[in-house]
Amino acid sequence: MTSATIPGLSGTDTAPTQHADLLAWVREVAELTQPDRVVFADGSDEEWDRLTSHLVTAGTFQQLNPDKKPNSFLALSDPTDVARVESRTYICSRNEADAGPTNNWVDPTEMRATLTDLFRGAMKGRTMYVVPFCMGPLGAADPKLGVEITDSEYVVVSMRVMTRMGTAALEKLGTDRPFVKALHSVGAPLAEGQADVPWPCSDTKYITHFPEDREIISYGSGYGGNALLGKKCYSLRIASAMAHDEGWLAEHMLILKLISPENKNYYVAAAFPSACGKTNLAMIEPTIPGWRAETLGDDIAWMRFGDDGRLYAVNPEFGFFGVAPGTNWSSNPNAMKTVEAGNTVYTNVALTDNGDVWWEGLEGDPDHLIDWKGHDWDRESEEKAAHPNSRYCTPMSQCPTLAPEWDDPQGVPISAILFGGRRKTTVPLVTESLDWQHGVFMGATMSSEQTAAAEGKVGSVRRDPMAMIPFLGYHVGDYVNHWINLGKNADAQKLPKIFYVNWFRRGDDGRFLWPGFGENSRVLEWIVNRIEGAAEGESTPVGYVPTAAQINLEGLDVDSTDVDESLKVDVEEWKKEIPLIEEWFEFIGDKLPSGVRDEFEALKERLHS
Ligand code: GTP
Ligand code: MN
Ligand code: MN
């Protein structure tokens, strides 16, 4: 039966769709969760105004000073709900073996039963929003659609910034297009007459994925990565499983366009773990004369081979959900210009006395602030004014360096893939892989010191293949093998070259050896020149590494011995990596592809010869 009537549907009694599966699911969820009303989100300006006003009244949002930050809002979360919760994130594949050793797993039937209990009556006293969205261009031949059902207005307005959301996506769904079901509740039902809190959430949290069913269910958290289900949950965890089945890649990568002094375009994709510089590199302002850069994406890339045999990348997102601390007019002027244009939601940054926002690392030296916990803050305060994982959520279209082809369903042909992490020692500023398989080995053994973007001990080194550890929808060994196979089936001449970068190497006193940020354009220039066969590099046991003389350092004001140090391949340091890689490969187990194992043996031999 295809009837568009939904009990409790707000305004009219008729849903704005005839999609039978969608209607059946909406009805089923409404019956289970018992919201006061059901609303289909349309993505309009009117809806934005209505929901942001509602959030201001509810105390979730504070409207910022329109002279400083037009149409922008600050949300302060519950202090326990500030980051992705990896310990509560599950891949509920039918077989435990398919989730692999890096994911939490619970049998899908059991998990569904647990969640059904939690969702029973979970939306009481709240509005249930039905949020249709599309990841990637709406004009794609096979648009990647989803519908998020949520009881959070914060989620609805954030989804409007981060995805192509509302009526256009609903129209694409038609009556029968497949879509990813993404169910979310903050897990805080309201009893009759019970007052709400500014940031409802629950101590019980579940971020669950059912890869075979292409389904997401998230409970208890309002934080972006846990609650904006189009992002990490769909575009990485579910999409990585889809990509594995269908022969493409869903990656935690920025997409950057470089324009050389000869006006030639080069597209680069780069995978760094959370809070390791993707957003910065995506919006880089090159410091070297003649070079320009444009932005296509700062967090996620979907890549597939085109008819011409090249690898094409699309950014599935529509906005930036960037780390605020450290962002400023010198480290990332383009991010600053993007948020200054307004229409931005800030979460867990500090509020200034004149209704603007502030965070550690931003210009200005405020005497007094309201910190992210809502307390008075002054320069003597010992606590940080902004949470280290505080974020801005801002429309991509406002980015002054946005590439004109950003919404092209074709995507852009990738010439280089960069892997990188945060390592104080050992890993040189830049290393070119010997070939695709060696590049996959580099990606598979990537390591980084843990940041504040997820709960856990900040600073400890963990292996993070292709920066995907928190985002893999299936077995890490199968994932690495998928990368190997894509390379085997492709024309080697047309494959992107793979590089490993480390902006974070330090000297004995803890200072960064490389100035980073805009100066990274010097490394990008070397990379492009390597692609063109126009730059020298030294053959080392770990790959091709330039000497300081082989990169363009003109006009760079740093100690040249620091640059030497940043590029050093220290065989003794690398020998210490070997048992760590060994341990990591044992952890991955039998599914580690033999090609990657071969690369490891070859590395050991080169280090010992
Ligand atoms: P997610 O959005 O969580 O996936 O992370 P991201 O990779 O986008 O991280 P982001 O670009 O926001 O990185 C922020 C952190 O990296 C800040 O602490 C920056 O100061 C630091 N950072 C970025 N680029 C550089 C660089 O070139 N050198 C140094 N030293 N730090 C950098
Ligand atoms: Mn990310
Ligand atoms: Mn980012």
XYZ file of C-alpha atoms and ligand atoms in Angstrom:
643
model
C 0.000 0.000 0.000
C 1.381 3.396 -0.939
C -0.411 5.905 1.141
C 1.322 9.130 2.026
C -0.539 9.581 5.284
C 1.563 9.564 8.387
C -0.012 9.914 11.811
C 1.343 13.001 13.545
C 2.751 14.539 10.389
C 2.929 18.258 10.969
C 0.844 20.790 9.040
C -0.710 18.748 6.333
C -1.490 15.127 6.860
C 0.239 14.214 3.626
C 3.911 13.392 3.265
C 5.678 15.148 0.357
C 6.710 11.828 -1.176
C 5.216 8.673 -2.639
C 8.349 6.610 -1.985
C 6.824 3.446 -0.530
C 9.916 2.201 1.332
C 10.579 5.623 2.777
C 6.979 6.061 3.926
C 6.891 2.610 5.486
C 10.135 3.280 7.351
C 9.014 6.721 8.554
C 5.789 5.216 9.850
C 7.597 2.366 11.557
C 10.058 4.707 13.280
C 7.303 7.115 14.340
C 5.358 4.246 15.871
C 8.413 3.043 17.750
C 9.788 6.364 18.940
C 6.477 8.217 19.528
C 7.427 11.779 18.685
C 4.922 14.594 19.205
C 5.034 15.340 15.492
C 6.754 14.349 12.240
C 8.232 16.972 9.908
C 9.842 16.490 6.481
C 12.802 18.867 6.164
C 12.797 20.839 2.906
C 16.137 22.645 3.229
C 14.593 26.089 2.654
C 15.768 29.414 4.107
C 12.429 29.664 5.885
C 13.070 26.328 7.575
C 16.594 27.410 8.568
C 15.179 30.574 10.174
C 12.476 28.663 11.979
C 14.833 25.989 13.329
C 17.641 28.341 14.316
C 15.103 30.558 16.157
C 13.767 27.485 17.888
C 17.321 26.503 18.904
C 17.969 30.007 20.265
C 14.782 29.824 22.338
C 15.742 26.366 23.568
C 19.156 27.673 24.681
C 21.053 25.313 22.358
C 22.140 28.192 20.113
C 23.313 31.679 20.890
C 22.940 34.045 17.981
C 26.303 35.703 17.281
C 26.684 39.417 16.655
C 25.386 39.875 13.087
C 27.948 42.626 12.431
C 30.720 40.134 13.116
C 29.211 36.798 12.141
C 25.974 37.170 10.138
C 23.365 34.445 10.448
C 25.720 32.426 12.644
C 25.274 30.569 15.901
C 27.225 29.107 18.793
C 26.281 25.803 20.401
C 27.875 24.604 23.623
C 27.519 20.868 23.958
C 27.155 18.793 27.047
C 30.771 18.493 28.308
C 30.605 14.706 27.873
C 29.519 14.882 24.211
C 32.421 16.539 22.400
C 33.969 14.025 19.988
C 33.454 10.816 18.094
C 33.099 7.861 20.451
C 35.110 5.083 18.857
C 34.529 2.733 21.795
C 30.771 2.988 21.150
C 31.024 2.686 17.341
C 30.067 -0.693 15.857
C 30.239 -2.408 12.502
C 27.447 -4.999 12.720
C 28.284 -7.132 9.713
C 26.527 -10.493 9.513
C 29.822 -12.291 10.132
C 32.122 -11.078 12.861
C 35.157 -11.826 10.668
C 33.999 -9.210 8.145
C 34.224 -6.380 10.685
C 37.885 -7.174 11.238
C 40.125 -6.585 14.226
C 39.896 -2.782 14.189
C 36.130 -2.483 14.677
C 33.743 -3.230 17.510
C 31.267 -5.866 16.446
C 27.951 -7.092 17.754
C 25.689 -9.534 15.946
C 23.254 -7.415 13.882
C 20.142 -9.170 15.216
C 21.266 -8.656 18.780
C 22.236 -5.022 18.112
C 18.912 -4.292 16.456
C 17.105 -5.714 19.473
C 19.157 -3.530 21.846
C 18.507 -0.464 19.728
C 14.803 -1.177 19.341
C 14.526 -1.150 23.138
C 16.443 2.110 23.353
C 14.428 3.778 20.594
C 11.073 2.762 22.064
C 9.500 6.080 23.064
C 12.885 7.799 22.599
C 11.407 10.804 20.744
C 8.568 11.469 23.195
C 8.042 15.185 23.647
C 10.157 15.924 20.572
C 9.742 16.479 16.851
C 10.876 13.749 14.495
C 12.490 15.224 11.386
C 12.787 13.323 8.132
C 15.854 14.714 6.373
C 16.418 13.606 2.761
C 19.958 14.232 1.548
C 22.354 13.464 -1.271
C 26.081 12.826 -0.870
C 27.919 14.179 -3.908
C 26.432 16.128 -6.815
C 22.669 15.861 -7.284
C 23.342 15.724 -11.011
C 25.181 12.391 -10.810
C 23.831 9.566 -12.965
C 23.577 7.433 -9.827
C 23.091 9.966 -6.989
C 24.063 8.626 -3.566
C 20.975 9.305 -1.490
C 20.169 8.981 2.154
C 17.457 9.911 4.607
C 18.271 10.801 8.187
C 15.505 10.588 10.738
C 16.472 12.628 13.785
C 14.926 14.294 16.827
C 17.590 17.028 16.907
C 17.093 20.459 15.325
C 20.859 20.991 15.663
C 21.328 17.981 13.394
C 18.805 19.240 10.828
C 20.440 22.657 10.443
C 23.929 21.117 10.397
C 22.850 18.596 7.748
C 21.639 21.505 5.642
C 25.153 22.934 5.686
C 27.004 19.661 5.235
C 24.879 17.900 2.594
C 22.639 18.606 -0.375
C 19.567 18.377 1.808
C 15.820 18.806 1.434
C 13.380 18.960 -1.459
C 15.929 18.443 -4.237
C 17.153 15.230 -2.616
C 13.579 14.065 -1.969
C 12.777 14.608 -5.646
C 15.815 12.510 -6.622
C 14.476 9.727 -4.415
C 11.413 9.568 -6.655
C 9.173 6.672 -5.747
C 11.698 3.878 -5.577
C 15.363 4.962 -5.683
C 17.448 3.151 -3.066
C 18.737 5.189 -0.134
C 20.754 4.718 3.032
C 18.553 4.668 6.125
C 20.135 6.757 8.841
C 18.269 6.828 12.135
C 19.373 9.155 14.918
C 18.082 10.108 18.335
C 19.744 12.095 21.080
C 18.164 9.561 23.422
C 16.507 12.064 25.732
C 12.722 11.753 25.611
C 10.748 14.387 27.501
C 8.004 13.437 29.901
C 4.821 15.488 29.900
C 5.745 19.000 31.092
C 9.461 18.175 31.515
C 11.761 21.074 30.585
C 14.435 20.383 27.973
C 18.154 21.010 28.472
C 20.239 23.028 25.957
C 22.124 19.953 24.730
C 20.069 16.800 25.163
C 22.039 13.553 24.938
C 22.333 10.256 26.764
C 25.063 8.532 28.774
C 24.255 5.462 26.697
C 25.680 5.869 23.205
C 25.634 3.605 20.155
C 26.941 4.543 16.710
C 26.055 1.464 14.693
C 26.412 0.438 11.074
C 24.826 -2.458 9.206
C 27.022 -2.601 6.105
C 25.097 -5.313 4.221
C 21.819 -3.433 4.755
C 23.482 -0.050 4.039
C 21.940 1.225 7.242
C 23.026 3.431 10.163
C 21.513 3.743 13.630
C 22.942 6.270 16.074
C 21.766 6.829 19.628
C 22.653 9.120 22.487
C 25.039 11.705 21.003
C 24.524 15.053 19.282
C 28.184 15.551 18.298
C 28.834 15.973 14.547
C 30.703 12.780 13.728
C 28.193 10.737 15.732
C 25.024 12.534 14.673
C 25.439 14.062 11.181
C 25.060 10.641 9.649
C 25.837 11.652 6.058
C 29.443 12.299 7.008
C 31.590 9.638 8.681
C 28.833 7.030 9.029
C 27.573 7.107 5.429
C 30.334 8.657 3.318
C 33.103 6.617 4.938
C 31.895 3.557 6.876
C 28.921 2.506 4.740
C 30.445 3.902 1.524
C 33.723 2.019 2.082
C 31.725 -1.225 2.148
C 29.809 -0.167 -0.980
C 33.089 0.822 -2.648
C 34.651 -2.539 -1.816
C 31.719 -4.357 -3.432
C 31.564 -2.065 -6.461
C 35.257 -1.417 -7.206
C 35.774 2.170 -6.074
C 37.261 3.961 -3.050
C 35.662 5.958 -0.217
C 38.494 7.718 1.583
C 39.257 10.138 4.427
C 40.918 12.556 1.997
C 40.961 16.197 1.030
C 40.870 17.120 -2.670
C 43.072 19.980 -3.816
C 43.702 21.580 -7.205
C 47.129 23.027 -7.885
C 47.698 25.450 -10.733
C 51.296 25.726 -11.863
C 52.982 28.892 -13.147
C 52.456 27.356 -16.624
C 48.705 27.268 -15.855
C 48.568 23.510 -15.780
C 46.107 21.869 -13.341
C 47.044 19.043 -10.998
C 44.562 17.402 -8.645
C 45.857 15.927 -5.419
C 44.054 13.809 -2.802
C 45.521 13.478 0.685
C 44.691 11.271 3.661
C 45.768 12.478 7.107
C 44.167 11.342 10.377
C 41.741 13.668 12.171
C 43.273 16.981 13.283
C 46.426 16.384 11.217
C 46.016 19.076 8.587
C 43.548 18.084 5.847
C 41.447 21.220 6.143
C 44.599 23.319 6.234
C 46.083 21.734 3.128
C 42.745 21.793 1.296
C 42.705 25.598 1.550
C 46.427 26.246 1.214
C 47.696 29.646 0.084
C 50.936 28.778 -1.725
C 53.886 30.920 -0.681
C 55.897 30.268 -3.835
C 55.447 32.698 -6.715
C 53.286 31.651 -9.649
C 51.505 28.780 -7.910
C 47.824 28.873 -7.022
C 45.584 26.415 -5.233
C 41.857 25.759 -5.251
C 39.729 23.687 -2.907
C 37.417 20.780 -3.777
C 37.063 19.028 -0.449
C 38.605 18.958 3.013
C 37.634 15.590 4.512
C 36.210 12.910 2.232
C 36.922 11.773 -1.327
C 35.045 9.188 -3.352
C 37.254 7.932 -6.159
C 36.528 5.725 -9.137
C 38.248 4.967 -12.422
C 36.961 6.885 -15.418
C 36.571 5.536 -18.958
C 39.998 6.988 -19.728
C 41.597 4.801 -17.038
C 42.363 7.657 -14.676
C 41.200 7.834 -11.063
C 38.526 10.542 -10.552
C 37.590 12.059 -7.195
C 34.357 13.622 -5.975
C 33.742 15.254 -2.606
C 30.459 13.893 -1.240
C 30.043 16.810 1.169
C 28.535 20.282 0.807
C 30.175 22.048 3.756
C 33.237 22.042 5.979
C 33.140 20.693 9.513
C 36.530 22.019 10.522
C 38.598 22.023 13.714
C 38.508 25.597 15.086
C 41.564 25.813 17.400
C 44.683 26.711 15.469
C 42.660 28.171 12.597
C 43.589 31.825 12.059
C 44.304 34.469 9.437
C 47.831 33.228 8.923
C 47.433 29.413 9.255
C 44.244 29.218 7.187
C 43.009 32.573 5.824
C 40.591 30.857 3.443
C 38.825 29.003 6.248
C 38.567 32.338 8.082
C 37.032 34.015 5.023
C 34.617 31.105 4.610
C 33.278 31.370 8.164
C 33.316 35.187 8.188
C 30.810 35.089 5.321
C 28.282 33.882 7.897
C 25.710 31.045 7.831
C 27.961 29.091 10.170
C 27.332 26.935 13.232
C 30.141 26.899 15.805
C 30.258 24.209 18.448
C 32.258 24.420 21.695
C 34.293 27.529 20.892
C 34.347 30.507 23.289
C 32.101 33.584 23.164
C 33.562 37.100 23.316
C 31.972 40.030 25.149
C 30.850 41.539 21.841
C 29.068 38.422 20.664
C 31.837 37.047 18.467
C 33.687 33.731 18.744
C 37.240 32.997 19.860
C 39.430 29.931 20.190
C 43.029 29.134 21.058
C 45.302 30.166 18.209
C 42.947 32.800 16.809
C 44.246 36.375 16.544
C 43.290 38.725 19.364
C 44.002 38.489 23.033
C 40.640 38.753 24.790
C 40.494 39.797 28.456
C 37.275 37.988 29.090
C 35.302 35.196 27.455
C 32.560 32.715 28.151
C 34.369 29.414 27.680
C 32.976 26.315 25.992
C 31.607 25.083 29.314
C 29.686 28.338 29.728
C 31.950 29.691 32.485
C 33.704 33.037 32.757
C 37.233 32.854 31.422
C 40.177 35.236 31.641
C 43.847 35.020 30.755
C 44.668 33.559 34.153
C 42.259 30.680 33.606
C 43.921 27.303 33.511
C 41.343 25.685 31.277
C 41.177 26.157 27.537
C 38.565 28.643 26.356
C 37.566 26.454 23.400
C 37.448 22.665 23.441
C 40.438 21.262 21.455
C 37.939 19.511 19.151
C 35.619 22.515 18.791
C 34.348 22.914 15.232
C 32.850 25.272 12.687
C 30.216 23.989 10.268
C 30.164 26.240 7.231
C 28.986 26.134 3.594
C 31.648 25.136 1.083
C 30.164 27.574 -1.439
C 31.510 30.451 0.693
C 35.122 29.347 0.324
C 36.980 31.974 -1.730
C 39.280 29.345 -3.231
C 36.511 26.905 -4.158
C 37.354 25.288 -7.520
C 34.708 25.971 -10.201
C 34.440 22.236 -10.940
C 33.581 21.356 -7.299
C 30.033 20.187 -8.162
C 30.927 18.271 -11.336
C 29.536 14.720 -11.086
C 32.495 13.539 -13.213
C 34.922 14.482 -10.456
C 38.512 15.467 -11.066
C 41.416 13.251 -12.258
C 43.887 12.643 -9.433
C 47.625 12.889 -10.190
C 48.990 12.289 -6.689
C 47.801 10.685 -3.478
C 49.427 11.840 -0.249
C 49.437 9.903 2.986
C 50.616 11.581 6.152
C 50.489 11.550 9.898
C 51.783 13.379 12.900
C 55.201 11.960 13.764
C 57.827 13.737 15.887
C 60.588 11.477 14.576
C 61.550 8.989 11.850
C 59.191 9.929 8.998
C 60.713 12.423 6.505
C 58.954 15.579 5.312
C 58.187 13.878 1.990
C 58.851 10.431 0.473
C 57.828 9.231 -2.963
C 56.830 5.579 -3.181
C 58.599 3.248 -5.594
C 55.306 2.213 -7.213
C 51.617 1.655 -6.390
C 52.176 -1.472 -4.274
C 54.905 0.241 -2.255
C 52.605 3.260 -1.888
C 49.855 1.009 -0.552
C 52.388 -0.404 1.924
C 53.161 3.154 3.044
C 49.459 3.849 3.469
C 48.858 0.549 5.254
C 51.610 1.260 7.797
C 50.806 4.937 8.252
C 51.073 6.031 11.836
C 50.177 9.089 13.821
C 50.156 10.468 17.314
C 46.609 10.515 18.656
C 44.785 13.890 18.678
C 41.734 15.242 20.479
C 39.356 14.471 17.587
C 38.448 11.187 19.232
C 38.436 10.090 22.855
C 41.662 8.380 23.926
C 45.169 9.220 25.084
C 46.454 12.245 23.166
C 50.008 11.730 21.887
C 50.301 7.933 21.727
C 51.343 6.556 18.315
C 48.825 4.391 16.563
C 48.792 2.751 13.123
C 46.120 4.248 10.965
C 46.044 2.819 7.429
C 45.125 5.555 4.946
C 43.757 7.507 7.976
C 40.762 5.164 7.811
C 41.028 3.194 11.071
C 38.035 4.901 12.703
C 36.052 4.837 9.454
C 36.400 1.363 7.959
C 33.114 -0.393 7.310
C 34.810 -3.769 6.921
C 37.993 -5.789 7.558
C 41.206 -3.756 7.404
C 43.015 -6.610 5.613
C 40.318 -6.755 2.930
C 40.552 -2.979 2.661
C 44.298 -2.962 2.031
C 43.797 -5.804 -0.435
C 41.146 -3.738 -2.232
C 43.744 -0.990 -2.738
C 46.243 -3.537 -4.065
C 43.678 -5.010 -6.471
C 42.607 -1.642 -7.841
C 46.247 -0.988 -8.697
C 46.656 -4.399 -10.331
C 43.625 -3.884 -12.542
C 44.585 -0.368 -13.600
C 46.947 0.992 -16.214
C 50.077 1.643 -14.133
C 50.972 4.692 -16.231
C 47.662 6.338 -15.331
C 47.666 5.597 -11.615
C 48.284 8.513 -9.268
C 51.763 8.564 -7.749
C 51.746 7.947 -4.001
C 53.700 10.086 -1.506
C 54.103 10.024 2.266
C 54.393 13.396 4.027
C 55.049 14.478 7.613
C 54.663 18.177 8.473
C 55.163 17.412 12.160
C 58.774 16.276 12.633
C 60.440 17.982 15.583
C 63.854 19.007 16.793
C 65.371 18.060 20.155
C 63.755 21.050 21.847
C 60.323 20.129 20.472
C 60.183 22.822 17.768
C 58.726 21.919 14.368
C 61.552 21.409 11.856
C 59.380 22.487 8.930
C 57.272 25.678 8.988
C 54.288 23.967 7.356
C 50.978 25.549 6.265
C 51.465 27.753 3.144
C 55.102 26.655 2.955
C 53.880 23.120 2.242
C 53.423 24.430 -1.312
C 57.177 23.861 -1.678
C 56.653 20.169 -1.045
C 53.666 20.145 -3.414
C 55.824 21.758 -6.105
C 58.400 18.981 -5.686
C 55.609 16.404 -5.933
C 54.234 17.932 -9.136
C 57.717 18.147 -10.593
C 58.286 14.487 -9.780
C 55.083 13.657 -11.662
C 56.431 15.635 -14.610
C 59.850 13.969 -14.286
C 61.321 17.400 -13.608
C 62.721 17.065 -10.076
C 65.510 15.104 -8.491
C 65.187 12.864 -5.445
C 67.518 10.525 -3.633
C 66.909 6.804 -3.559
C 66.725 5.803 0.135
C 65.646 2.586 1.887
C 62.158 4.047 2.419
C 61.615 5.574 -1.036
C 62.663 8.657 -2.995
C 63.387 11.588 -0.681
C 64.648 14.997 -1.805
C 67.621 16.738 -0.259
C 67.089 20.319 0.902
C 68.816 21.447 -2.315
C 66.267 19.552 -4.395
C 63.257 21.479 -3.069
C 62.531 25.108 -3.798
C 63.511 26.948 -0.598
C 63.841 30.382 -2.177
C 62.684 33.100 0.194
C 62.084 30.639 3.015
C 63.227 32.005 6.330
C 64.292 28.892 8.211
C 67.504 27.329 9.398
C 68.620 25.105 6.516
C 69.884 22.467 8.953
C 66.281 22.158 10.180
C 65.175 21.379 6.634
C 67.976 18.811 6.362
C 66.788 17.238 9.588
C 63.162 17.216 8.419
C 64.226 15.249 5.324
C 66.616 12.886 7.040
C 66.186 9.141 6.621
C 67.681 7.781 9.824
C 68.196 4.047 9.317
C 68.495 3.426 13.061
C 65.159 5.166 13.716
C 63.537 3.174 10.922
C 64.873 -0.091 12.343
C 62.872 0.718 15.466
C 59.724 0.923 13.328
C 60.181 -2.644 12.095
C 58.916 -4.492 15.198
C 56.030 -2.012 15.412
C 55.021 -2.749 11.820
C 55.464 -6.476 12.499
C 53.114 -6.193 15.469
C 50.623 -4.255 13.377
C 50.669 -6.850 10.601
C 50.159 -9.652 13.134
C 47.178 -7.723 14.425
C 45.721 -7.471 10.897
C 46.219 -11.218 10.524
C 45.806 -13.568 7.548
C 43.913 -11.134 5.376
C 46.946 -8.897 4.933
C 47.718 -9.134 1.196
C 50.975 -10.856 0.291
C 52.062 -7.878 -1.819
C 52.154 -5.705 1.286
C 54.063 -8.373 3.193
C 56.567 -8.481 0.272
C 57.056 -4.721 0.532
C 57.784 -5.115 4.236
C 60.423 -7.793 3.587
C 61.987 -5.599 0.900
C 62.105 -2.624 3.282
C 63.828 -4.713 5.950
C 66.411 -5.835 3.415
C 67.086 -2.280 2.255
C 67.488 -1.106 5.855
C 70.010 -3.838 6.594
C 72.106 -3.619 3.434
P 39.508 16.327 10.684
O 38.683 17.453 10.168
O 39.244 15.998 12.120
O 39.477 15.085 9.848
O 41.031 16.831 10.712
P 41.928 17.631 9.637
O 42.909 16.668 9.061
O 41.125 18.443 8.722
O 42.735 18.583 10.584
P 43.044 20.146 10.490
O 43.431 20.620 9.134
O 41.925 20.862 11.121
O 44.330 20.143 11.416
C 44.420 20.958 12.468
C 45.710 20.799 13.223
O 46.830 20.508 12.392
C 46.005 22.110 13.891
O 46.554 21.832 15.142
C 47.022 22.741 12.958
O 47.813 23.659 13.633
C 47.813 21.528 12.511
N 48.466 21.727 11.223
C 47.879 21.751 10.009
N 48.800 21.927 9.025
C 49.993 21.984 9.661
C 51.338 22.138 9.199
O 51.613 22.231 8.003
N 52.303 22.148 10.139
C 52.029 22.022 11.481
N 53.032 22.039 12.342
N 50.780 21.895 11.945
C 49.778 21.866 11.054
Mn 37.849 13.875 9.270
Mn 39.068 18.877 8.731
